[in-house]
Amino acid sequence: MAIDSDVLVVGGGLAAITSAIAAAREGADVRLVSHKSSTLRQASGLIDALGYVPATEPAKPLREGPPTAGRELDRDEWPDPEGPLSDPFTGVDRLPESHPYRIVGPEALRDGLALFDDLAGDAYRGGHTDRNALLPTFGGTVKPTARYPAAAEAGLASDDRSTLVVGFRSLTEYDARTFAGRLEAAGVPFDVAGAEVEFAEAFRADTKVTRFAKALDHDEPIDGTPAREALAAAVAPHLHDVIDESGGVDRVERVGFPAFLGDDRGDEVRAELADRLGADVFEIPMGPPSLPGLRLEDRLYDALDDAGVRFETGNPVVGIDAAADGRIETVSVDRKGRETPYGADAFVLATGGLVGKGLDSDREGVREPVFDLHVDQPKDRYEWFVDDAFGDQPYARFGVRPDEQCRPLDAGGSVQYENVFAAGGVVGGADVAREKSASGVSLATGVTAGREAATEANE
């Protein structure tokens, strides 16, 4: 006997959760199945909509006139990408027609962001405006983003208050002085310094950031001193490290830490540190594993529960059963070695792209492994990429091609399955890394796919 629901969502990331909740809010009975842990825990926790409109081709394909006629343009002759965008919606109509935003429309992005705001509640900022915020990131860059954790609010790059960036000598992957230097080079409007302090040495060398967070949550003693007091004491000698433009010494007005200032009690930890230091305190998004990503994952999975969505992880979809009319009736889910049929009136595929393993690739090509959906790609593998590592890489846009309802299309442009919808990274047409649009694409296609799947199930 099949395990039945109105809508079955395959995937476990932002797009899958958005789809599932959007369908549930339309009255559908929804189940979500995912194979692996969500990629949210590897992400920064920032919600990007559209930060840049990349230049996808040179202004002129070839130089003119002898003796250089016929030579391809050098990289420095290509037009620069447009951005960072202050308003992500102003760039949508300058994206390629194959881009998901052009297909589902900018209102889908607005609806996706509105749903996220509802789910994230007071844990996130930015929902009051269409404008991007500029936030410093772990790499020392300034990134345009549409929504950001409340823990990062005091660190906005548009704020001109002097800033101390704190690093820890035992965390070699996070160099605060290098970080501060990169921010200065980026032209931020504030004076900034970096300082490496001793604090994490009290923990084992392989301690994860979640362990630091828990120590601060519970104010555990470190060499006999409560953790929050010990951390503030380590930072305090550096509060006058910032040198202003005239060469004078400033007392910093805000202090940025790697993003592990508590988990369940993060607000309390930041408030106590701010009181002890006499400066605002904020978190800077780090590389994986990402505590802001883990916090967001917990919040979104709680939202699935609240919406009545049943979900299970660790169980891959390994087969499908299609009816003669071109609709999917059931999928086979591997539950600890036993294949179990899961039936639904509509299915949403949100398994991710090449990075998330929602698409497979080998020398023969790129394929979508769950429903075997068509993936647009050049037949010649040498057309998958360009030599410039920072150029417009065709493979970055690989994925299934959807219609305006997010139904995947076949090679001839016809709907492949009437009751299958796609969302997130598995959808092609966007170079999300260059555009800074990954979360926005997941939200826009997720809310569209979820609503359309619910409509299909209710017919």
Coordinates of C-alpha atoms in Angstrom, one line a residue:
M1 CA 0.0 0.0 0.0
A2 CA 1.3 3.4 -0.9
I3 CA 1.8 6.2 1.7
D4 CA -0.5 8.9 0.2
S5 CA -0.7 12.6 0.5
D6 CA -2.0 15.5 -1.7
V7 CA 1.5 16.9 -2.3
L8 CA 4.8 15.2 -1.9
V9 CA 7.9 17.4 -1.8
V10 CA 11.2 15.8 -2.5
G11 CA 14.1 17.7 -0.9
G12 CA 15.0 19.3 2.4
G13 CA 16.4 22.8 1.8
L14 CA 15.0 26.3 1.7
A15 CA 13.1 25.7 -1.6
A16 CA 11.6 22.4 -0.4
I17 CA 10.5 23.9 2.9
T18 CA 9.0 26.9 1.2
S19 CA 7.2 24.7 -1.3
A20 CA 5.8 22.5 1.4
I21 CA 4.5 25.3 3.6
A22 CA 3.1 27.2 0.6
A23 CA 1.2 24.1 -0.4
A24 CA 0.0 23.4 3.1
R25 CA -1.3 27.0 3.4
E26 CA -3.4 26.3 0.3
G27 CA -5.1 23.5 2.2
A28 CA -3.2 20.6 0.8
D29 CA -2.1 17.6 2.9
V30 CA 1.7 17.7 2.4
R31 CA 4.6 15.3 3.1
L32 CA 8.3 16.1 2.6
V33 CA 11.0 13.5 2.1
S34 CA 14.7 14.2 1.9
H35 CA 17.7 12.1 1.4
K36 CA 20.5 14.1 3.1
S37 CA 20.8 16.9 5.7
S38 CA 19.7 20.3 4.5
T39 CA 22.4 22.5 2.9
L40 CA 21.1 25.3 5.1
R41 CA 23.7 24.3 7.7
Q42 CA 26.5 25.0 5.3
A43 CA 25.1 28.4 4.2
S44 CA 25.7 31.8 5.7
G45 CA 22.2 32.3 7.0
L46 CA 21.8 35.4 4.8
I47 CA 18.9 35.5 2.4
D48 CA 20.0 37.0 -0.9
A49 CA 17.5 38.1 -3.5
L50 CA 19.6 39.7 -6.3
G51 CA 22.8 41.5 -5.6
Y52 CA 24.3 41.8 -9.1
V53 CA 23.3 41.5 -12.7
P54 CA 26.3 39.7 -14.3
A55 CA 27.6 40.7 -17.7
T56 CA 26.9 37.6 -19.8
E57 CA 28.6 38.7 -23.0
P58 CA 31.0 41.4 -24.2
A59 CA 29.7 44.7 -25.4
K60 CA 31.4 43.8 -28.8
P61 CA 32.2 40.1 -29.5
L62 CA 35.5 40.9 -31.4
R63 CA 37.9 43.7 -31.8
E64 CA 37.7 45.7 -35.0
G65 CA 40.4 46.6 -37.4
P66 CA 43.9 45.3 -38.1
P67 CA 46.1 44.1 -36.7
T68 CA 43.9 42.7 -33.9
A69 CA 40.8 41.8 -36.0
G70 CA 39.4 38.5 -35.0
R71 CA 41.0 38.3 -31.6
E72 CA 38.7 37.6 -28.7
L73 CA 38.3 40.4 -26.1
D74 CA 40.5 40.1 -23.0
R75 CA 38.8 39.8 -19.6
D76 CA 39.4 43.4 -18.7
E77 CA 37.5 44.5 -21.9
W78 CA 34.3 42.8 -20.8
P79 CA 31.7 45.0 -19.2
D80 CA 31.5 45.0 -15.4
P81 CA 28.6 43.3 -13.7
E82 CA 25.9 45.8 -12.5
G83 CA 25.8 46.1 -8.8
P84 CA 25.7 45.9 -5.9
L85 CA 22.0 46.6 -6.4
S86 CA 20.3 48.7 -3.8
D87 CA 16.9 47.3 -4.9
P88 CA 17.0 43.8 -6.2
F89 CA 13.7 44.2 -8.1
T90 CA 15.2 46.9 -10.3
G91 CA 17.5 44.3 -11.9
V92 CA 15.0 41.6 -12.7
D93 CA 14.1 42.9 -16.2
R94 CA 17.8 43.0 -17.1
L95 CA 18.3 39.3 -16.5
P96 CA 18.1 36.7 -19.3
E97 CA 14.6 35.6 -20.3
S98 CA 15.5 32.1 -19.2
H99 CA 16.1 33.3 -15.6
P100 CA 13.7 31.9 -13.0
Y101 CA 12.7 35.5 -12.0
R102 CA 11.7 36.3 -15.5
I103 CA 9.7 33.1 -15.8
V104 CA 7.7 33.2 -12.5
G105 CA 7.8 37.0 -12.3
P106 CA 9.0 39.5 -9.6
E107 CA 5.8 39.1 -7.6
A108 CA 6.8 35.5 -6.9
L109 CA 10.0 36.8 -5.3
R110 CA 8.0 39.3 -3.3
D111 CA 5.6 36.5 -2.2
G112 CA 8.6 34.2 -1.3
L113 CA 10.2 36.9 0.8
A114 CA 6.9 37.7 2.5
L115 CA 6.5 34.0 3.4
F116 CA 10.1 33.9 4.7
D117 CA 9.5 37.0 6.8
D118 CA 6.5 35.3 8.3
L119 CA 8.4 32.1 9.1
A120 CA 11.6 33.9 10.4
G121 CA 9.7 36.4 12.6
D122 CA 11.9 38.6 14.8
A123 CA 15.0 36.5 14.2
Y124 CA 15.6 38.3 10.9
R125 CA 15.8 41.9 9.7
G126 CA 15.2 43.6 6.3
G127 CA 11.5 42.8 5.8
H128 CA 10.5 46.4 6.1
T129 CA 12.0 47.4 2.8
D130 CA 12.7 46.3 -0.8
R131 CA 16.3 47.6 -0.5
N132 CA 19.3 45.3 0.0
A133 CA 21.5 45.7 3.0
L134 CA 25.3 45.5 2.8
L135 CA 26.9 43.1 5.3
P136 CA 30.5 42.2 5.8
T137 CA 31.1 38.4 5.4
F138 CA 33.7 36.0 6.6
G139 CA 35.8 36.5 3.5
G140 CA 36.3 40.2 4.1
T141 CA 33.9 41.2 1.4
V142 CA 30.8 43.3 1.6
K143 CA 27.7 41.5 0.3
P144 CA 24.3 42.8 -0.7
T145 CA 21.5 40.8 0.9
A146 CA 17.8 41.1 1.3
R147 CA 17.3 39.5 4.7
Y148 CA 19.9 39.0 7.5
P149 CA 19.9 37.6 11.1
A150 CA 19.1 40.0 13.9
A151 CA 22.5 39.0 15.4
A152 CA 24.2 40.7 12.4
E153 CA 22.2 43.9 12.5
A154 CA 24.8 46.1 14.3
G155 CA 27.4 45.2 11.7
L156 CA 25.8 46.7 8.6
A157 CA 28.5 48.1 6.3
S158 CA 26.5 51.2 5.6
D159 CA 27.0 52.1 9.3
D160 CA 29.9 54.5 9.8
R161 CA 30.6 53.6 13.5
S162 CA 34.2 52.5 14.2
T163 CA 34.5 48.7 14.4
L164 CA 36.7 46.1 16.0
V165 CA 36.7 42.6 14.4
V166 CA 37.6 39.8 16.9
G167 CA 39.3 36.6 15.9
F168 CA 40.6 33.7 18.0
R169 CA 44.2 32.4 17.8
S170 CA 43.0 28.8 17.8
L171 CA 40.6 29.3 14.9
T172 CA 43.2 29.6 12.1
E173 CA 40.6 29.7 9.3
Y174 CA 39.3 33.1 10.7
D175 CA 42.0 35.8 10.6
A176 CA 40.6 39.0 12.1
R177 CA 43.4 41.3 11.0
T178 CA 43.2 40.1 7.4
F179 CA 39.5 40.5 7.5
A180 CA 39.8 44.1 8.7
G181 CA 42.3 44.9 6.0
R182 CA 40.1 43.5 3.3
L183 CA 37.2 45.6 4.6
E184 CA 39.4 48.7 4.5
A185 CA 40.4 47.9 0.9
A186 CA 36.8 47.5 0.0
G187 CA 36.2 51.2 1.0
V188 CA 33.9 50.7 3.9
P189 CA 32.8 54.1 5.5
F190 CA 34.1 53.2 9.0
D191 CA 37.4 52.8 10.7
V192 CA 38.2 49.2 11.4
A193 CA 40.8 47.1 13.2
G194 CA 41.2 43.4 13.8
A195 CA 42.4 41.6 17.0
E196 CA 43.3 38.0 17.7
V197 CA 42.5 37.0 21.3
E198 CA 42.7 33.9 23.5
F199 CA 39.5 32.3 24.5
A200 CA 38.9 29.2 22.5
E201 CA 42.1 27.6 23.7
A202 CA 40.2 26.3 26.7
F203 CA 38.5 23.8 24.3
R204 CA 39.9 20.9 22.4
A205 CA 41.5 21.8 19.0
D206 CA 38.7 20.0 17.1
T207 CA 35.9 21.7 19.0
K208 CA 33.0 22.7 16.8
V209 CA 31.5 26.2 16.8
T210 CA 28.3 24.7 18.3
R211 CA 30.3 23.8 21.4
F212 CA 31.5 27.4 21.8
A213 CA 27.9 28.6 21.4
K214 CA 26.7 26.2 24.1
A215 CA 29.4 27.3 26.5
L216 CA 28.3 30.9 26.0
D217 CA 24.6 30.0 26.2
H218 CA 25.1 28.4 29.7
D219 CA 27.9 30.7 30.7
E220 CA 30.1 27.7 31.5
P221 CA 33.3 28.4 33.6
I222 CA 36.5 28.7 31.6
D223 CA 39.5 28.4 33.9
G224 CA 37.2 29.4 36.7
T225 CA 35.7 32.4 35.0
P226 CA 32.2 32.4 33.5
A227 CA 32.5 32.2 29.7
R228 CA 30.9 35.5 28.8
E229 CA 33.0 37.4 31.4
A230 CA 36.1 35.6 30.1
L231 CA 35.4 36.5 26.5
A232 CA 34.7 40.2 27.3
A233 CA 38.0 40.3 29.4
A234 CA 39.9 38.9 26.4
V235 CA 38.5 41.6 24.1
A236 CA 38.6 44.6 26.4
P237 CA 42.3 45.5 25.9
H238 CA 41.7 46.0 22.2
L239 CA 38.8 48.4 22.4
H240 CA 41.2 51.3 21.5
D241 CA 42.9 49.5 18.6
V242 CA 41.1 51.5 15.9
I243 CA 43.1 54.4 14.4
D244 CA 41.1 57.1 12.6
E245 CA 41.9 59.0 9.4
S246 CA 43.9 61.7 11.4
G247 CA 46.0 59.1 13.1
G248 CA 44.2 59.4 16.4
V249 CA 42.9 56.5 18.5
D250 CA 39.2 55.8 18.8
R251 CA 37.3 53.7 21.3
V252 CA 35.4 51.3 19.1
E253 CA 31.6 51.7 19.0
R254 CA 30.8 48.1 17.9
V255 CA 32.6 44.7 18.0
G256 CA 32.1 41.9 15.5
F257 CA 32.6 38.3 16.4
P258 CA 32.6 35.0 14.4
A259 CA 29.0 33.8 14.4
F260 CA 28.9 31.6 17.5
L261 CA 27.7 34.0 20.2
G262 CA 25.2 31.5 21.7
D263 CA 22.5 29.4 20.1
D264 CA 19.3 29.2 22.2
R265 CA 20.3 32.3 24.2
G266 CA 22.1 34.3 21.6
D267 CA 20.2 37.6 22.3
E268 CA 21.1 37.3 26.0
V269 CA 24.8 36.5 25.2
R270 CA 25.2 39.5 22.8
A271 CA 23.4 41.8 25.3
E272 CA 25.7 40.9 28.2
L273 CA 28.8 41.2 26.0
A274 CA 27.7 44.6 24.8
D275 CA 27.1 45.8 28.4
R276 CA 30.5 44.5 29.5
L277 CA 32.3 46.1 26.5
G278 CA 30.4 49.3 26.3
A279 CA 29.9 48.7 22.5
D280 CA 27.3 47.1 20.3
V281 CA 28.0 43.5 19.5
F282 CA 27.3 41.7 16.2
E283 CA 28.1 38.4 14.5
I284 CA 29.8 38.0 11.1
P285 CA 28.7 35.1 8.9
M286 CA 31.3 32.3 8.8
G287 CA 32.0 29.4 6.5
P288 CA 30.5 25.9 7.2
P289 CA 29.5 24.6 9.5
S290 CA 27.4 27.7 9.9
L291 CA 25.7 28.4 13.2
P292 CA 23.3 31.0 11.6
G293 CA 22.4 28.3 9.0
L294 CA 21.8 25.8 11.7
R295 CA 19.6 28.3 13.6
L296 CA 17.6 29.0 10.4
E297 CA 17.2 25.3 9.7
D298 CA 15.8 24.7 13.2
R299 CA 13.3 27.6 12.8
L300 CA 12.1 26.4 9.3
Y301 CA 11.7 22.8 10.4
D302 CA 9.7 24.0 13.4
A303 CA 7.6 26.0 10.8
L304 CA 6.9 22.7 8.9
D305 CA 5.6 21.2 12.1
D306 CA 3.4 24.3 12.7
A307 CA 2.0 24.0 9.2
G308 CA 1.1 20.3 9.7
V309 CA 3.6 19.1 7.1
R310 CA 4.9 15.6 7.8
F311 CA 8.6 15.1 7.0
E312 CA 11.3 12.5 7.1
T313 CA 15.0 12.6 6.3
G314 CA 17.6 10.0 5.3
N315 CA 15.3 8.4 2.7
P316 CA 16.1 8.8 -1.0
V317 CA 13.7 8.6 -3.8
V318 CA 14.9 5.7 -6.1
G319 CA 12.2 5.3 -8.7
I320 CA 9.0 6.6 -10.2
D321 CA 5.8 5.1 -11.5
A322 CA 4.3 7.0 -14.4
A323 CA 0.7 6.5 -15.7
A324 CA -0.2 6.3 -19.4
D325 CA -1.5 9.9 -19.3
G326 CA 1.9 11.2 -18.5
R327 CA 1.3 11.8 -14.8
I328 CA 3.4 10.5 -11.9
E329 CA 1.4 8.3 -9.6
T330 CA 3.9 7.1 -7.0
V331 CA 7.6 7.4 -6.3
S332 CA 9.7 4.7 -4.6
V333 CA 11.4 5.7 -1.4
D334 CA 14.3 3.7 0.0
R335 CA 13.6 3.2 3.7
K336 CA 16.6 1.4 5.1
G337 CA 16.9 -0.9 2.2
R338 CA 13.1 -1.4 1.6
E339 CA 11.5 0.4 -1.3
T340 CA 8.1 1.9 -0.2
P341 CA 5.7 3.6 -2.7
Y342 CA 4.7 7.1 -1.9
G343 CA 1.6 8.4 -3.8
A344 CA 0.5 12.0 -4.3
D345 CA -1.7 14.0 -6.6
A346 CA 1.2 16.4 -7.2
F347 CA 5.0 16.3 -6.6
V348 CA 7.5 19.1 -6.0
L349 CA 11.2 18.4 -6.8
A350 CA 13.5 20.6 -4.8
T351 CA 16.7 18.6 -4.5
G352 CA 19.2 21.3 -5.4
G353 CA 21.6 21.8 -8.3
L354 CA 25.1 20.4 -9.1
V355 CA 26.5 21.5 -5.7
G356 CA 23.6 20.0 -3.7
K357 CA 23.7 16.8 -5.8
G358 CA 20.2 17.4 -7.1
L359 CA 21.9 17.1 -10.5
D360 CA 24.3 14.4 -11.5
S361 CA 27.1 14.9 -14.0
D362 CA 29.7 12.7 -15.8
R363 CA 31.4 12.7 -19.1
E364 CA 28.2 11.8 -20.8
G365 CA 26.3 14.9 -19.6
V366 CA 24.2 16.3 -16.8
R367 CA 21.0 14.6 -15.7
E368 CA 18.3 15.0 -13.1
P369 CA 18.3 11.6 -11.3
V370 CA 14.9 11.4 -9.5
F371 CA 12.3 12.0 -12.4
D372 CA 14.9 12.0 -15.2
L373 CA 13.8 15.5 -16.2
H374 CA 15.3 17.2 -19.2
V375 CA 18.3 19.4 -18.3
D376 CA 19.3 22.1 -20.9
Q377 CA 23.0 21.8 -21.8
P378 CA 25.3 22.0 -24.8
K379 CA 26.1 18.7 -26.4
D380 CA 29.8 19.6 -26.6
R381 CA 31.3 19.4 -23.1
Y382 CA 33.8 22.1 -24.1
E383 CA 30.9 24.5 -24.2
W384 CA 30.1 23.9 -20.6
F385 CA 32.7 26.3 -19.4
V386 CA 35.0 29.2 -20.4
D387 CA 38.7 29.4 -19.6
D388 CA 38.2 32.4 -17.3
A389 CA 37.6 31.0 -13.8
F390 CA 35.7 34.2 -12.9
G391 CA 33.8 34.4 -16.2
D392 CA 30.2 33.5 -17.2
Q393 CA 30.3 29.7 -16.8
P394 CA 27.5 28.0 -18.8
Y395 CA 27.4 25.1 -16.3
A396 CA 26.4 27.5 -13.5
R397 CA 23.0 27.9 -15.3
F398 CA 22.4 24.2 -15.9
G399 CA 19.1 22.8 -14.6
V400 CA 15.6 21.9 -15.6
R401 CA 13.7 24.5 -17.6
P402 CA 10.3 25.4 -16.0
D403 CA 7.2 27.0 -17.4
E404 CA 5.5 29.9 -15.5
Q405 CA 3.9 27.3 -13.1
C406 CA 7.3 25.7 -12.4
R407 CA 6.4 22.6 -14.4
P408 CA 9.6 21.2 -16.0
L409 CA 9.7 21.2 -19.8
D410 CA 11.1 18.5 -22.1
A411 CA 13.6 19.1 -24.9
G412 CA 10.9 20.2 -27.2
G413 CA 9.4 22.8 -24.8
S414 CA 6.4 20.7 -23.7
V415 CA 5.5 20.0 -20.1
Q416 CA 7.2 16.7 -19.2
Y417 CA 4.8 15.7 -16.4
E418 CA 1.6 17.6 -15.7
N419 CA 1.7 17.0 -11.9
V420 CA 5.5 17.6 -11.3
F421 CA 6.8 21.0 -10.2
A422 CA 10.4 22.1 -9.7
A423 CA 11.9 24.6 -7.3
G424 CA 15.3 25.9 -6.1
G425 CA 18.7 24.9 -7.3
V426 CA 17.4 22.1 -9.6
V427 CA 15.9 24.9 -11.7
G428 CA 18.3 26.3 -14.4
G429 CA 18.8 29.7 -15.9
A430 CA 20.4 31.5 -12.9
D431 CA 24.0 31.9 -12.0
V432 CA 23.2 32.3 -8.4
A433 CA 26.8 32.6 -7.2
R434 CA 27.6 35.6 -9.4
E435 CA 24.1 37.2 -9.0
K436 CA 23.9 36.6 -5.2
S437 CA 20.4 35.2 -5.8
A438 CA 20.3 31.6 -4.5
S439 CA 17.9 32.1 -1.6
G440 CA 15.6 34.4 -3.7
V441 CA 15.4 31.8 -6.5
S442 CA 14.5 29.2 -3.9
L443 CA 11.8 31.3 -2.4
A444 CA 10.3 32.5 -5.6
T445 CA 10.2 29.1 -7.3
G446 CA 9.4 27.4 -4.0
V447 CA 6.3 29.5 -3.3
T448 CA 5.2 29.2 -6.9
A449 CA 5.7 25.4 -7.1
G450 CA 4.0 24.8 -3.8
R451 CA 0.9 26.8 -4.6
E452 CA 0.6 25.3 -8.1
A453 CA 1.1 21.8 -6.7
A454 CA -1.7 22.4 -4.2
T455 CA -4.0 23.7 -7.0
E456 CA -3.2 20.6 -9.1
A457 CA -4.0 18.3 -6.1
N458 CA -7.3 20.1 -5.4
E459 CA -8.6 19.8 -9.0

